[in-house]
Amino acid sequence: MIEVKGAGKQFGSISALNRLDWTIGEGEWWGIIGPNGSGKSTLMHLLSGVERVSSGMINIRGRNVADFSRKQLSRMMAVLQQEGIAPVHYPVREVLEMGRYPYLDWLGRDSKEDVDSLLEGIMDKLELHELAERPLDELSGGQRQRVALGQVMAQEPQILLLDEPTTFLDIRYQQQFMELVANWRRETGITVIAVLHDLNLAALYCDKLLVLRDGREVGMGTPEEMLTADRIRSVYEVEPVVVAHPASGVPQVLLSRQNL
């Protein structure tokens, strides 16, 4: 579905991403992990078309991402940033409706006939009915992130890019958010690519992981293949203890105290 061929990105003399080769299959959930400054957000900007590669290419369904118009990309791909949506003073339902913008004609008419049914279904799934008339700026961070997810669901994309979507959430809302994405993926077959700092969440939810350091790929594969003590030690420069999750068996990372 997405093919990254020798993709690189330069900002002046700084090389933010170096000759990455990567293929994302239809319906897969990839996590992108690595320390700060490793090129994760740069890669997301290249995938979304916000930035253009300095070398190589990125193809979506066999077509260069640079050849799509913004509206064409928005109908195929949605991006959810770590801050979600700014706390504006708009009711939740109106915020959800904003996800339909790529489908509006120049008169503001939506190409989908039954938009109300779509929005009602999203509010059902995300338990937003009680909040429908509440202004976004009166909601908690967890509630706003649910609304942000609802907005991109209204966009009906085939590809979802998540850039550190759980950063400002407590553990309850982190798990709730990831479960909502997982359920959406099961129902629709959407392809998910997520930048994650929490290695344990990445192991629990992602099919495969791409590991970056200093703008270079240092590994890609299943969580079991990528989240080894040796790899984590070399990439993050910490002393980890990796154990199997007692329920699922996926790797979970614990940290040891360090004498500095």
GROMACS .gro file of C-alpha atoms in nm:
model
  260
    1MET     CA    1   0.000   0.000   0.000
    2ILE     CA    2   0.278   0.243   0.096
    3GLU     CA    3   0.630   0.201  -0.038
    4VAL     CA    4   0.920   0.409   0.090
    5LYS     CA    5   1.221   0.386  -0.141
    6GLY     CA    6   1.554   0.534  -0.033
    7ALA     CA    7   1.373   0.826   0.131
    8GLY     CA    8   1.592   1.096   0.281
    9LYS     CA    9   1.530   1.443   0.421
   10GLN     CA   10   1.783   1.723   0.462
   11PHE     CA   11   1.732   2.048   0.651
   12GLY     CA   12   2.031   2.251   0.542
   13SER     CA   13   2.337   2.059   0.657
   14ILE     CA   14   2.131   1.841   0.893
   15SER     CA   15   2.025   1.499   0.773
   16ALA     CA   16   1.694   1.421   0.950
   17LEU     CA   17   1.629   1.094   0.763
   18ASN     CA   18   1.873   0.876   0.571
   19ARG     CA   19   1.783   0.645   0.281
   20LEU     CA   20   1.491   0.461   0.437
   21ASP     CA   21   1.341   0.159   0.258
   22TRP     CA   22   1.011   0.045   0.408
   23THR     CA   23   0.689  -0.120   0.289
   24ILE     CA   24   0.355  -0.096   0.471
   25GLY     CA   25   0.093  -0.351   0.371
   26GLU     CA   26  -0.282  -0.295   0.354
   27GLY     CA   27  -0.445  -0.310   0.698
   28GLU     CA   28  -0.121  -0.334   0.897
   29TRP     CA   29  -0.054  -0.147   1.219
   30TRP     CA   30   0.304  -0.021   1.235
   31GLY     CA   31   0.461   0.154   1.528
   32ILE     CA   32   0.755   0.390   1.480
   33ILE     CA   33   0.981   0.403   1.785
   34GLY     CA   34   1.315   0.557   1.875
   35PRO     CA   35   1.466   0.827   2.096
   36ASN     CA   36   1.400   1.198   2.058
   37GLY     CA   37   1.557   1.340   1.743
   38SER     CA   38   1.565   1.005   1.564
   39GLY     CA   39   1.354   1.121   1.266
   40LYS     CA   40   1.012   0.985   1.366
   41SER     CA   41   0.814   1.307   1.318
   42THR     CA   42   1.009   1.392   1.003
   43LEU     CA   43   0.906   1.056   0.857
   44MET     CA   44   0.541   1.125   0.946
   45HIS     CA   45   0.559   1.463   0.772
   46LEU     CA   46   0.697   1.293   0.460
   47LEU     CA   47   0.428   1.023   0.464
   48SER     CA   48   0.153   1.283   0.500
   49GLY     CA   49   0.289   1.503   0.222
   50VAL     CA   50   0.349   1.800   0.454
   51GLU     CA   51   0.720   1.778   0.368
   52ARG     CA   52   0.877   1.648   0.047
   53VAL     CA   53   1.167   1.406   0.041
   54SER     CA   54   1.511   1.540  -0.045
   55SER     CA   55   1.599   1.205  -0.204
   56GLY     CA   56   1.418   0.884  -0.291
   57MET     CA   57   1.041   0.862  -0.308
   58ILE     CA   58   0.726   0.764  -0.121
   59ASN     CA   59   0.447   0.593  -0.315
   60ILE     CA   60   0.090   0.531  -0.202
   61ARG     CA   61  -0.089   0.269  -0.410
   62GLY     CA   62   0.181   0.305  -0.674
   63ARG     CA   63   0.157   0.684  -0.700
   64ASN     CA   64   0.409   0.934  -0.567
   65VAL     CA   65   0.270   1.114  -0.263
   66ALA     CA   66   0.388   1.444  -0.413
   67ASP     CA   67   0.148   1.394  -0.706
   68PHE     CA   68  -0.166   1.397  -0.491
   69SER     CA   69  -0.354   1.720  -0.425
   70ARG     CA   70  -0.420   1.809  -0.061
   71LYS     CA   71  -0.788   1.717  -0.103
   72GLN     CA   72  -0.701   1.382  -0.263
   73LEU     CA   73  -0.464   1.301   0.023
   74SER     CA   74  -0.719   1.410   0.282
   75ARG     CA   75  -0.976   1.170   0.138
   76MET     CA   76  -0.730   0.884   0.171
   77MET     CA   77  -0.524   0.972   0.477
   78ALA     CA   78  -0.595   1.128   0.817
   79VAL     CA   79  -0.338   1.262   1.062
   80LEU     CA   80  -0.388   1.290   1.437
   81GLN     CA   81  -0.122   1.486   1.626
   82GLN     CA   82  -0.032   1.441   1.993
   83GLU     CA   83  -0.220   1.756   2.094
   84GLY     CA   84  -0.531   1.639   1.904
   85ILE     CA   85  -0.750   1.945   1.846
   86ALA     CA   86  -0.696   2.289   1.994
   87PRO     CA   87  -0.956   2.357   2.268
   88VAL     CA   88  -1.175   2.582   2.055
   89HIS     CA   89  -1.520   2.699   2.165
   90TYR     CA   90  -1.717   2.484   1.919
   91PRO     CA   91  -1.969   2.212   2.011
   92VAL     CA   92  -1.845   1.857   1.978
   93ARG     CA   93  -2.085   1.769   1.697
   94GLU     CA   94  -1.962   2.062   1.487
   95VAL     CA   95  -1.603   1.955   1.546
   96LEU     CA   96  -1.688   1.606   1.418
   97GLU     CA   97  -1.853   1.758   1.109
   98MET     CA   98  -1.525   1.935   1.030
   99GLY     CA   99  -1.384   1.593   0.942
  100ARG     CA  100  -1.605   1.598   0.632
  101TYR     CA  101  -1.426   1.900   0.485
  102PRO     CA  102  -1.239   1.700   0.214
  103TYR     CA  103  -1.575   1.587   0.073
  104LEU     CA  104  -1.739   1.929   0.042
  105ASP     CA  105  -1.790   2.088  -0.298
  106TRP     CA  106  -1.746   2.460  -0.358
  107LEU     CA  107  -2.101   2.520  -0.236
  108GLY     CA  108  -2.032   2.338   0.090
  109ARG     CA  109  -2.235   2.030  -0.002
  110ASP     CA  110  -2.114   1.689   0.117
  111SER     CA  111  -2.076   1.415  -0.143
  112LYS     CA  112  -2.208   1.160   0.110
  113GLU     CA  113  -2.586   1.150   0.136
  114ASP     CA  114  -2.630   1.015   0.490
  115VAL     CA  115  -2.374   1.216   0.688
  116ASP     CA  116  -2.601   1.233   0.994
  117SER     CA  117  -2.605   0.855   1.018
  118LEU     CA  118  -2.224   0.846   0.992
  119LEU     CA  119  -2.184   1.100   1.272
  120GLU     CA  120  -2.440   0.926   1.493
  121GLY     CA  121  -2.252   0.598   1.450
  122ILE     CA  122  -1.923   0.763   1.545
  123MET     CA  123  -2.075   0.921   1.856
  124ASP     CA  124  -2.215   0.581   1.951
  125LYS     CA  125  -1.875   0.412   1.917
  126LEU     CA  126  -1.689   0.684   2.108
  127GLU     CA  127  -1.964   0.751   2.366
  128LEU     CA  128  -1.987   1.117   2.269
  129HIS     CA  129  -2.366   1.167   2.266
  130GLU     CA  130  -2.371   1.326   2.610
  131LEU     CA  131  -2.099   1.567   2.498
  132ALA     CA  132  -2.247   1.652   2.157
  133GLU     CA  133  -2.349   2.009   2.249
  134ARG     CA  134  -2.062   2.077   2.490
  135PRO     CA  135  -1.792   2.321   2.370
  136LEU     CA  136  -1.461   2.149   2.310
  137ASP     CA  137  -1.275   2.387   2.542
  138GLU     CA  138  -1.482   2.265   2.838
  139LEU     CA  139  -1.373   1.902   2.801
  140SER     CA  140  -1.090   1.709   2.964
  141GLY     CA  141  -0.781   1.607   2.768
  142GLY     CA  142  -0.905   1.249   2.735
  143GLN     CA  143  -1.245   1.363   2.611
  144ARG     CA  144  -1.088   1.601   2.359
  145GLN     CA  145  -0.870   1.322   2.223
  146ARG     CA  146  -1.180   1.107   2.174
  147VAL     CA  147  -1.338   1.394   1.982
  148ALA     CA  148  -1.020   1.428   1.774
  149LEU     CA  149  -1.042   1.058   1.691
  150GLY     CA  150  -1.409   1.103   1.600
  151GLN     CA  151  -1.318   1.385   1.363
  152VAL     CA  152  -1.068   1.168   1.173
  153MET     CA  153  -1.320   0.879   1.172
  154ALA     CA  154  -1.567   1.116   1.004
  155GLN     CA  155  -1.299   1.171   0.740
  156GLU     CA  156  -1.331   0.799   0.647
  157PRO     CA  157  -0.962   0.754   0.559
  158GLN     CA  158  -0.790   0.437   0.443
  159ILE     CA  159  -0.468   0.533   0.624
  160LEU     CA  160  -0.439   0.676   0.975
  161LEU     CA  161  -0.120   0.849   1.092
  162LEU     CA  162  -0.090   0.893   1.469
  163ASP     CA  163   0.192   1.116   1.598
  164GLU     CA  164   0.236   1.040   1.969
  165PRO     CA  165  -0.143   1.033   2.028
  166THR     CA  166  -0.129   0.927   2.394
  167THR     CA  167   0.142   1.165   2.519
  168PHE     CA  168  -0.084   1.384   2.737
  169LEU     CA  169  -0.322   1.110   2.853
  170ASP     CA  170  -0.326   0.914   3.177
  171ILE     CA  171  -0.302   0.534   3.156
  172ARG     CA  172  -0.680   0.483   3.150
  173TYR     CA  173  -0.728   0.716   2.856
  174GLN     CA  174  -0.417   0.582   2.682
  175GLN     CA  175  -0.562   0.232   2.684
  176GLN     CA  176  -0.909   0.355   2.590
  177PHE     CA  177  -0.771   0.548   2.294
  178MET     CA  178  -0.564   0.255   2.166
  179GLU     CA  179  -0.859   0.016   2.204
  180LEU     CA  180  -1.082   0.253   2.005
  181VAL     CA  181  -0.826   0.262   1.724
  182ALA     CA  182  -0.790  -0.117   1.738
  183ASN     CA  183  -1.168  -0.164   1.713
  184TRP     CA  184  -1.189   0.079   1.420
  185ARG     CA  185  -0.915  -0.113   1.244
  186ARG     CA  186  -1.092  -0.445   1.299
  187GLU     CA  187  -1.417  -0.305   1.159
  188THR     CA  188  -1.275  -0.128   0.853
  189GLY     CA  189  -0.930  -0.274   0.776
  190ILE     CA  190  -0.773   0.072   0.800
  191THR     CA  191  -0.393   0.093   0.787
  192VAL     CA  192  -0.242   0.252   1.099
  193ILE     CA  193   0.105   0.406   1.140
  194ALA     CA  194   0.177   0.541   1.488
  195VAL     CA  195   0.473   0.720   1.642
  196LEU     CA  196   0.485   0.597   2.002
  197HIS     CA  197   0.717   0.664   2.294
  198ASP     CA  198   0.554   0.403   2.516
  199LEU     CA  199   0.723   0.078   2.413
  200ASN     CA  200   0.477  -0.132   2.610
  201LEU     CA  201   0.176   0.016   2.430
  202ALA     CA  202   0.359  -0.034   2.100
  203ALA     CA  203   0.413  -0.402   2.181
  204LEU     CA  204   0.050  -0.452   2.286
  205TYR     CA  205  -0.113  -0.296   1.980
  206CYS     CA  206   0.124  -0.285   1.683
  207ASP     CA  207   0.180  -0.573   1.438
  208LYS     CA  208   0.528  -0.448   1.349
  209LEU     CA  209   0.775  -0.187   1.465
  210LEU     CA  210   1.018   0.038   1.276
  211VAL     CA  211   1.309   0.144   1.498
  212LEU     CA  212   1.492   0.469   1.415
  213ARG     CA  213   1.802   0.629   1.563
  214ASP     CA  214   1.980   0.940   1.434
  215GLY     CA  215   1.766   0.939   1.120
  216ARG     CA  216   1.852   0.582   1.028
  217GLU     CA  217   1.661   0.256   1.041
  218VAL     CA  218   1.817   0.019   1.293
  219GLY     CA  219   1.555  -0.252   1.268
  220MET     CA  220   1.204  -0.346   1.162
  221GLY     CA  221   0.995  -0.647   1.250
  222THR     CA  222   0.755  -0.781   1.511
  223PRO     CA  223   0.759  -0.646   1.867
  224GLU     CA  224   0.920  -0.973   1.976
  225GLU     CA  225   1.202  -0.919   1.726
  226MET     CA  226   1.252  -0.548   1.796
  227LEU     CA  227   1.204  -0.516   2.171
  228THR     CA  228   1.500  -0.717   2.290
  229ALA     CA  229   1.717  -0.602   2.580
  230ASP     CA  230   2.021  -0.565   2.354
  231ARG     CA  231   1.839  -0.351   2.097
  232ILE     CA  232   1.673  -0.128   2.356
  233ARG     CA  233   2.006  -0.083   2.533
  234SER     CA  234   2.184   0.021   2.213
  235VAL     CA  235   1.907   0.249   2.084
  236TYR     CA  236   1.795   0.423   2.404
  237GLU     CA  237   2.114   0.390   2.615
  238VAL     CA  238   1.924   0.254   2.915
  239GLU     CA  239   1.945  -0.071   3.106
  240PRO     CA  240   1.618  -0.256   3.037
  241VAL     CA  241   1.459  -0.571   3.168
  242VAL     CA  242   1.231  -0.729   2.906
  243VAL     CA  243   0.961  -0.968   3.024
  244ALA     CA  244   0.670  -1.142   2.853
  245HIS     CA  245   0.325  -1.000   2.922
  246PRO     CA  246   0.146  -1.258   3.142
  247ALA     CA  247  -0.173  -1.243   2.932
  248SER     CA  248  -0.059  -1.188   2.573
  249GLY     CA  249   0.306  -1.292   2.581
  250VAL     CA  250   0.424  -0.977   2.401
  251PRO     CA  251   0.741  -0.813   2.535
  252GLN     CA  252   0.708  -0.552   2.808
  253VAL     CA  253   0.995  -0.327   2.906
  254LEU     CA  254   1.099  -0.249   3.263
  255LEU     CA  255   1.384  -0.016   3.356
  256SER     CA  256   1.661  -0.071   3.607
  257ARG     CA  257   1.795   0.205   3.833
  258GLN     CA  258   2.120   0.360   3.710
  259ASN     CA  259   2.395   0.508   3.922
  260LEU     CA  260   2.486   0.834   3.751
   0.00000   0.00000   0.00000
